[in-house]
Coordinates of C-alpha atoms in Angstrom, one line a residue:
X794 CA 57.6 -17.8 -12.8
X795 CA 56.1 -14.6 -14.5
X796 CA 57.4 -13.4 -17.9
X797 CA 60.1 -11.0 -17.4
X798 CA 58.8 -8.8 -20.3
X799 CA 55.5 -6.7 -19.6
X800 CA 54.0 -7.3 -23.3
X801 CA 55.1 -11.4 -22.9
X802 CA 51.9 -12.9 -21.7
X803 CA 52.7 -16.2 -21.7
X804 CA 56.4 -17.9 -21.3
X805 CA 55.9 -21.3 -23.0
X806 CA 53.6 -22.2 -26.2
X807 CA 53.4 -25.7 -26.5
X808 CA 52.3 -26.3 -30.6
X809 CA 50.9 -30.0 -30.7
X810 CA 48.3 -32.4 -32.5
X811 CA 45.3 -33.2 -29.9
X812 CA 44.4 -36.5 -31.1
X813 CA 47.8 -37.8 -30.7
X814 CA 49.6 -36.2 -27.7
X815 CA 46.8 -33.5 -25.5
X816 CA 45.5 -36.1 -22.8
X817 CA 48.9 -37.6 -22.6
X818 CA 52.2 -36.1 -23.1
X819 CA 51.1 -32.2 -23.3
X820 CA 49.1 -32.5 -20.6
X821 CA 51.7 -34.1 -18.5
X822 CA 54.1 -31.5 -19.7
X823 CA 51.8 -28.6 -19.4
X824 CA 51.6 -29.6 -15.9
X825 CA 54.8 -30.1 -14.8
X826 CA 55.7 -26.6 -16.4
X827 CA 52.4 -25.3 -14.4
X828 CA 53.8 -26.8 -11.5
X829 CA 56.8 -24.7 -11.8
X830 CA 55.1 -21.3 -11.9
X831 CA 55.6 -21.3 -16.0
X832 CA 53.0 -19.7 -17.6
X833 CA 51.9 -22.2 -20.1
X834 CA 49.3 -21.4 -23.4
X835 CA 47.0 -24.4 -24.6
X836 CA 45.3 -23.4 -27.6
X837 CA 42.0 -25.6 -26.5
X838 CA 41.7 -23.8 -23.2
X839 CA 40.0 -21.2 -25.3
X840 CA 36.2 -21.0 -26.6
X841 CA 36.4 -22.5 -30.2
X842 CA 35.7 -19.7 -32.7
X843 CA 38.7 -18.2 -31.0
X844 CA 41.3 -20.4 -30.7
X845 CA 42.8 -20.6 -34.2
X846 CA 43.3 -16.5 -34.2
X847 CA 44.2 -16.2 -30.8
X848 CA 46.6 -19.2 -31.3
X849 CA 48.9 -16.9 -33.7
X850 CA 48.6 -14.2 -31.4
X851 CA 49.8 -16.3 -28.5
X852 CA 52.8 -17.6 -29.8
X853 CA 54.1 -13.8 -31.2
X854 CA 53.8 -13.0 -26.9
X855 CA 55.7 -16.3 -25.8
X856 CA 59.3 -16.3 -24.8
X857 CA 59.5 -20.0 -25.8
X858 CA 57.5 -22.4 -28.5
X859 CA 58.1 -26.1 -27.8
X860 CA 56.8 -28.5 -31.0
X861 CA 55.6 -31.7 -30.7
X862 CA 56.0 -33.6 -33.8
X863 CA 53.6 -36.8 -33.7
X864 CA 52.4 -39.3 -35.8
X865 CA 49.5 -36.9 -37.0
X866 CA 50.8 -33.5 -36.8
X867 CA 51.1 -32.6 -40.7
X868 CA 47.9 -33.7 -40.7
X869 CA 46.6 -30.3 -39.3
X870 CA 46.8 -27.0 -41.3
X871 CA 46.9 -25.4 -38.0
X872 CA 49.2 -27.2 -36.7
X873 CA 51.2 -26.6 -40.3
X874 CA 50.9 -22.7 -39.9
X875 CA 51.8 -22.3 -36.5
X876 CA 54.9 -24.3 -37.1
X877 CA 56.2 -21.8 -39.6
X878 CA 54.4 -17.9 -37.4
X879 CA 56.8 -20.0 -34.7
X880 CA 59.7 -20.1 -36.9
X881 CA 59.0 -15.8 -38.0
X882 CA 58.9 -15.4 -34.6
X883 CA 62.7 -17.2 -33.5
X884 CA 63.8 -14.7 -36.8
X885 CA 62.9 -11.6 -36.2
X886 CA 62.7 -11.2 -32.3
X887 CA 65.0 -14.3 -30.9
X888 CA 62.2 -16.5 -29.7
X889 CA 63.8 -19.7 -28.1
X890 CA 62.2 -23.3 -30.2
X891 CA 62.5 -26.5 -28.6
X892 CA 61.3 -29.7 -31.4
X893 CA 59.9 -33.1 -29.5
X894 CA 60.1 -35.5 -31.9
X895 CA 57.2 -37.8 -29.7
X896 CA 57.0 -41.6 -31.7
X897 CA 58.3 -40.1 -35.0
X898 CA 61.7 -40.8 -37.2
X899 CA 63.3 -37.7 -38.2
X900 CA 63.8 -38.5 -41.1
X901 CA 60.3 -38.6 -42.1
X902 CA 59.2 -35.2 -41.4
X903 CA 62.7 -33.7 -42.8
X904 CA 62.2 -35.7 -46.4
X905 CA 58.5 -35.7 -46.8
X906 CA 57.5 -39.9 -46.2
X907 CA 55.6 -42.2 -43.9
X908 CA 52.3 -40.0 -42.3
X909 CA 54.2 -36.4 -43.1
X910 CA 54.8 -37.3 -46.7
X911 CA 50.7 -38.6 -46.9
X912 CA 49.7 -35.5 -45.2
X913 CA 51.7 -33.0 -47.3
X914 CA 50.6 -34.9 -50.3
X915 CA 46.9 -34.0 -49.8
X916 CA 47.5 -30.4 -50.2
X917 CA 49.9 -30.3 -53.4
X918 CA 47.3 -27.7 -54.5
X919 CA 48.9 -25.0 -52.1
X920 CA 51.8 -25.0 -53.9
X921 CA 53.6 -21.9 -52.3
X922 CA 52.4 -22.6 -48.7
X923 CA 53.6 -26.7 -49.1
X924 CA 56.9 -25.5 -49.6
X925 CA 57.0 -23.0 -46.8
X926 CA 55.4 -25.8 -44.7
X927 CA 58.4 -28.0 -45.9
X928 CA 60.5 -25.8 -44.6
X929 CA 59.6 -24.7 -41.6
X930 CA 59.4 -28.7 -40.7
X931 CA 62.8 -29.2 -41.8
X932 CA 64.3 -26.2 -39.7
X933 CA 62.5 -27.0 -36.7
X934 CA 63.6 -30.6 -36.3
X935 CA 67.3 -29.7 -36.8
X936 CA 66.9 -27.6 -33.9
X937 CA 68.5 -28.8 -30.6
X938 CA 65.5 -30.9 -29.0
X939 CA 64.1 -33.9 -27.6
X940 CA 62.8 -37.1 -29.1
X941 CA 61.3 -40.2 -27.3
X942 CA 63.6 -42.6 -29.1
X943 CA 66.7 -41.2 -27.0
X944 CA 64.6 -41.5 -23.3
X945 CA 61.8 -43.6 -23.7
X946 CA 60.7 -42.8 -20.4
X947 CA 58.1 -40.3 -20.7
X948 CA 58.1 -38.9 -17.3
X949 CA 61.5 -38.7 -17.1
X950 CA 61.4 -36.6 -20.6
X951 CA 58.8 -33.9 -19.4
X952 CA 60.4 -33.4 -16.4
X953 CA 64.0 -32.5 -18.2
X954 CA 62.0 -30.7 -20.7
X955 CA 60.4 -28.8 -18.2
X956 CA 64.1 -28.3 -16.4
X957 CA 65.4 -27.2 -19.8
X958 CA 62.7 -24.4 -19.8
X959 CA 63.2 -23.2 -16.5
X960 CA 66.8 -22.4 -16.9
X961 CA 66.4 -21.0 -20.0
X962 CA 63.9 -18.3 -18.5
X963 CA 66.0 -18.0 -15.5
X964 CA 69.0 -16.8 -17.5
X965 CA 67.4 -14.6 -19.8
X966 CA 65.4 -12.7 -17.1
X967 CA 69.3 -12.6 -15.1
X968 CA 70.8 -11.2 -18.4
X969 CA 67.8 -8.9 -18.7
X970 CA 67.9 -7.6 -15.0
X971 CA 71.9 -7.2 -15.3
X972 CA 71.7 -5.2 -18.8
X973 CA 68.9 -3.0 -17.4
X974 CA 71.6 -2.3 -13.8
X975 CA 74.2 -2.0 -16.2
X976 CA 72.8 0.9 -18.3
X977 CA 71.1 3.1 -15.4
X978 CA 74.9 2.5 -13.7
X979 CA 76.5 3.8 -17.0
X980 CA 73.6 6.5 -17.2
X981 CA 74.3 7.6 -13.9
X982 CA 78.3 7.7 -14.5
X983 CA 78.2 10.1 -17.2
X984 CA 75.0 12.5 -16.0
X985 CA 76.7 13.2 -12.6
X986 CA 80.3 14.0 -14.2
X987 CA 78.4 16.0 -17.0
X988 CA 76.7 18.0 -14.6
X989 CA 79.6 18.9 -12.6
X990 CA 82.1 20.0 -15.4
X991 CA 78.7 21.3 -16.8
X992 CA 78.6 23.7 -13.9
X993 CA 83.0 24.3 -13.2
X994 CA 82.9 25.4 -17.1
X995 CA 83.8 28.8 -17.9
X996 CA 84.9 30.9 -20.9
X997 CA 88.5 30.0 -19.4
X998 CA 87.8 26.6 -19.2
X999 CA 85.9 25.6 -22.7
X1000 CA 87.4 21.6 -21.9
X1001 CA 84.8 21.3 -19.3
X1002 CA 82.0 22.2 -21.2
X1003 CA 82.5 20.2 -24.6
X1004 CA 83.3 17.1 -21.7
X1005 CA 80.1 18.0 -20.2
X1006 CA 78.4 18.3 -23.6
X1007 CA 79.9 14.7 -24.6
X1008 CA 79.0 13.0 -22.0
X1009 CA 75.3 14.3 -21.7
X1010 CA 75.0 12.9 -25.6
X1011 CA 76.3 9.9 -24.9
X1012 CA 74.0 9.1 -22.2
X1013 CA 70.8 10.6 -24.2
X1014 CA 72.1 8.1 -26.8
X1015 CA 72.3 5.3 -24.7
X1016 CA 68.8 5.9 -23.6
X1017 CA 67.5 6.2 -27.5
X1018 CA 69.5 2.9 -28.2
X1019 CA 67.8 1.6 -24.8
X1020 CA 64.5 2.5 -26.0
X1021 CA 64.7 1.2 -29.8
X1022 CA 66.0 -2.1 -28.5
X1023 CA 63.0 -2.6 -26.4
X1024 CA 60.6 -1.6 -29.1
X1025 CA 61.7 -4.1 -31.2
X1026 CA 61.5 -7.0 -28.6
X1027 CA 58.5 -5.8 -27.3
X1028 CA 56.7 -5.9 -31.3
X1029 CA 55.4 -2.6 -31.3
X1030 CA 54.1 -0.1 -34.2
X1031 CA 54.0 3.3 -34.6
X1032 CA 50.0 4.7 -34.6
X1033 CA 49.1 8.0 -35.5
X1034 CA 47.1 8.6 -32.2
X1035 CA 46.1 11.7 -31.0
X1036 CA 47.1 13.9 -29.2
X1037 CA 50.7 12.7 -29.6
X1038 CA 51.5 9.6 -32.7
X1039 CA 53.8 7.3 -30.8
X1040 CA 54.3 3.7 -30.7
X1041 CA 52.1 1.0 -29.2
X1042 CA 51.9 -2.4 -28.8
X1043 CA 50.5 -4.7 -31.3
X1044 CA 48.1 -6.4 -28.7
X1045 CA 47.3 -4.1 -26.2
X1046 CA 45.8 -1.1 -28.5
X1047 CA 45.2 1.6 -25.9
X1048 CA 48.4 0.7 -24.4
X1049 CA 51.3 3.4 -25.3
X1050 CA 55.0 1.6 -25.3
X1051 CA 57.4 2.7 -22.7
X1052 CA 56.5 3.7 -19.2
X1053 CA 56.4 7.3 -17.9
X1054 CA 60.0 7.1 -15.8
X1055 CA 61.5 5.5 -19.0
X1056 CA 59.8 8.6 -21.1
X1057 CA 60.8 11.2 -18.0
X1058 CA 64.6 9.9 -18.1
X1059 CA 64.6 10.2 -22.5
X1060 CA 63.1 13.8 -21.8
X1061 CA 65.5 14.7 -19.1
X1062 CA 68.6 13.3 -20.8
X1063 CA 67.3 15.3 -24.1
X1064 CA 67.2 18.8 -22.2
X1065 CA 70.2 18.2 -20.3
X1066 CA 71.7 17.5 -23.6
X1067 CA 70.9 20.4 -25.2
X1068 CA 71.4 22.4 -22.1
X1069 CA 75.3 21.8 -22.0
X1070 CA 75.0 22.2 -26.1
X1071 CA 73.7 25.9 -25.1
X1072 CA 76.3 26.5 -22.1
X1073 CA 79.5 25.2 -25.0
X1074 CA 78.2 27.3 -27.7
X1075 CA 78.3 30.3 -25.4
X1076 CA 81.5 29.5 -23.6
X1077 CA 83.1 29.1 -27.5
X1078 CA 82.0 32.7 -28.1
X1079 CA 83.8 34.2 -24.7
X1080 CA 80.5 34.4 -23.3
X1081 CA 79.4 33.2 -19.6
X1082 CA 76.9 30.6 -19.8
X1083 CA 73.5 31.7 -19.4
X1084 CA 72.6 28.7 -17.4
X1085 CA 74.1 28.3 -13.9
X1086 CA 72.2 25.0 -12.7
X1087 CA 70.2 22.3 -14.3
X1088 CA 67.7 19.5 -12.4
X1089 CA 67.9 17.6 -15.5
X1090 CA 70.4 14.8 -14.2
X1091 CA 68.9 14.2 -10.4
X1092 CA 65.6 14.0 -12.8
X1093 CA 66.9 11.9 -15.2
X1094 CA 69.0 9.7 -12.4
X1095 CA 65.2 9.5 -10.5
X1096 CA 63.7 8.4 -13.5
X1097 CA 65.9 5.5 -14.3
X1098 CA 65.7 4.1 -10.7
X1099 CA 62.0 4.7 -10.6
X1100 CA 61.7 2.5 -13.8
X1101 CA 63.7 -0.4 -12.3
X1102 CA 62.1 -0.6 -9.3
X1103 CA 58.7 -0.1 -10.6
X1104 CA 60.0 -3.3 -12.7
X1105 CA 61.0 -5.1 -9.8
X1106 CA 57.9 -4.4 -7.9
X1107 CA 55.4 -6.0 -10.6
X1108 CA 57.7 -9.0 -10.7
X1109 CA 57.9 -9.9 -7.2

């Protein structure tokens, strides 16, 4: 199953303790979800001066982080910090978090005691990062989850782990293909009519142009609103770059966001916009409008389609 967003390199992140759980239950888990076509990140399948770093990274370009609490998990600053960059992450862009609790009581990582309580107790010098640690511990394992003291069995558990996973990519990829159909179909509804009263309008007939005029700012608003939305999912910043500052994405540096139908249909939808602004302003005065036809919406439809498809085509 590929990731259903270009800039998500990776749909599960599995955070976990490697003396307690990698040649057992991750590594069962990891392969099960491989199994499935789930593209799975294991920090130590990396060189080893790269995988803290790169660990961060990965988890800010996962759809999903799955936790698994063990017996020696706070022992691990790393383990500590990517517990809470998982937490920034569900925040500010959605990311889905699934908690294991694998041989651990709740109650011990959400009040501090047993292993947790000795391992957070070593590093009451860090003052401000214990209590973030805290924290992020306590909201994770209140988050719906899994814990071997509810199914013992531990093949039984990966494998309805692994189910959970796959339905939970399958419907967000649905929702995101029937959003995307939905706005090139709404697109498409108000371009055509905009262009047609666009072109019946006449200083007799000044309804037909400020219609026209409505619905081509609508759409070209729709499309901005498209395009914000995405940034924001997608993580990227703005760059002053030359020849033209725009925004990129945060770990792909020479890669500009949005693709060049998406960027033809926001250009198309801004000309035909201010096109039927011209043809209203003229038509208010008693004036024929200068413009008699515009390409801009069989551009603008072309581009929308082109960008879906081109989509699709990567996908499949």
């Amino acid at each position: 199953m590929n990731s259903s967003s270009l800039t998500m390199k990776h749909d599960v992140f599995i955070s976990f303790r490697a003396k307690d759980t990698r040649d057992n239950f991750v590594s069962h888990l990891c392969g099960c979800l491989r199994r499935k076509r789930i593209k799975t990140f294991l920090y130590d399948e990396l060189p080893t001066e790269e995988r803290y770093e790169e660990s961060l990274k990965a988890i800010e370009v996962s759809r999903i982080s799955v936790i698994v609490f063990s017996d020696n998990f706070g022992d691990s600053k790393w383990c500590l910090d990517e517990v809470v960059a998982i937490l920034k992450c569900k925040e500010k862009f959605g990311q889905i978090v699934i908690p294991v609790l694998y041989h651990v009581d709740p109650l011990d990582i959400e009040n501090q005691t047993g292993s947790f309580g000795d391992a957070f107790a070593k590093r009451r010098d860090l003052a401000e990062q214990l209590q973030e640690w805290k924290d992020g511990f306590t909201e994770a394992i209140n988050l719906p989850g899994w814990s071997t003291a509810y199914l013992s069995d531990e093949e039984m558990l990966v494998n309805e782990i692994a189910r959970e996973i796959e339905n939970k990519l399958l419907r967000a990829s649905r929702t995101k293909v029937i959003i995307e159909w939905s706005l090139v179909i709404t697109n498409l509804i108000l371009e055509i009519p905009s262009s047609v009263f666009d072109q019946i309008s006449s200083p007799h007939k000044p309804l037909y142009a400020l219609a026209a005029m409505s619905m081509s700012l609508l759409s070209c608003l729709l499309c901005i609103v498209d395009l914000l939305h995405k940034g924001r999912v997608e993580r990227v910043v703005w760059k002053w770059t030359w020849p033209i500052p725009w925004f990129h994405y945060q770990t792909q540096r020479s890669n500009r966001f949005g693709s060049f139908p998406e960027m033809l249909g926001l250009v198309c939808a801004l000309c035909q916009t201010t096109i039927t602004a011209v043809n209203y302003s003229f038509i208010t005065r008693r004036n024929d409008t200068p413009i008699k036809f515009s390409v801009w919406p069989i551009m603008f439809a072309l581009g929308l389609l082109c960008t879906l498809l081109i989509k699709r085509s990567r996908y499949n």
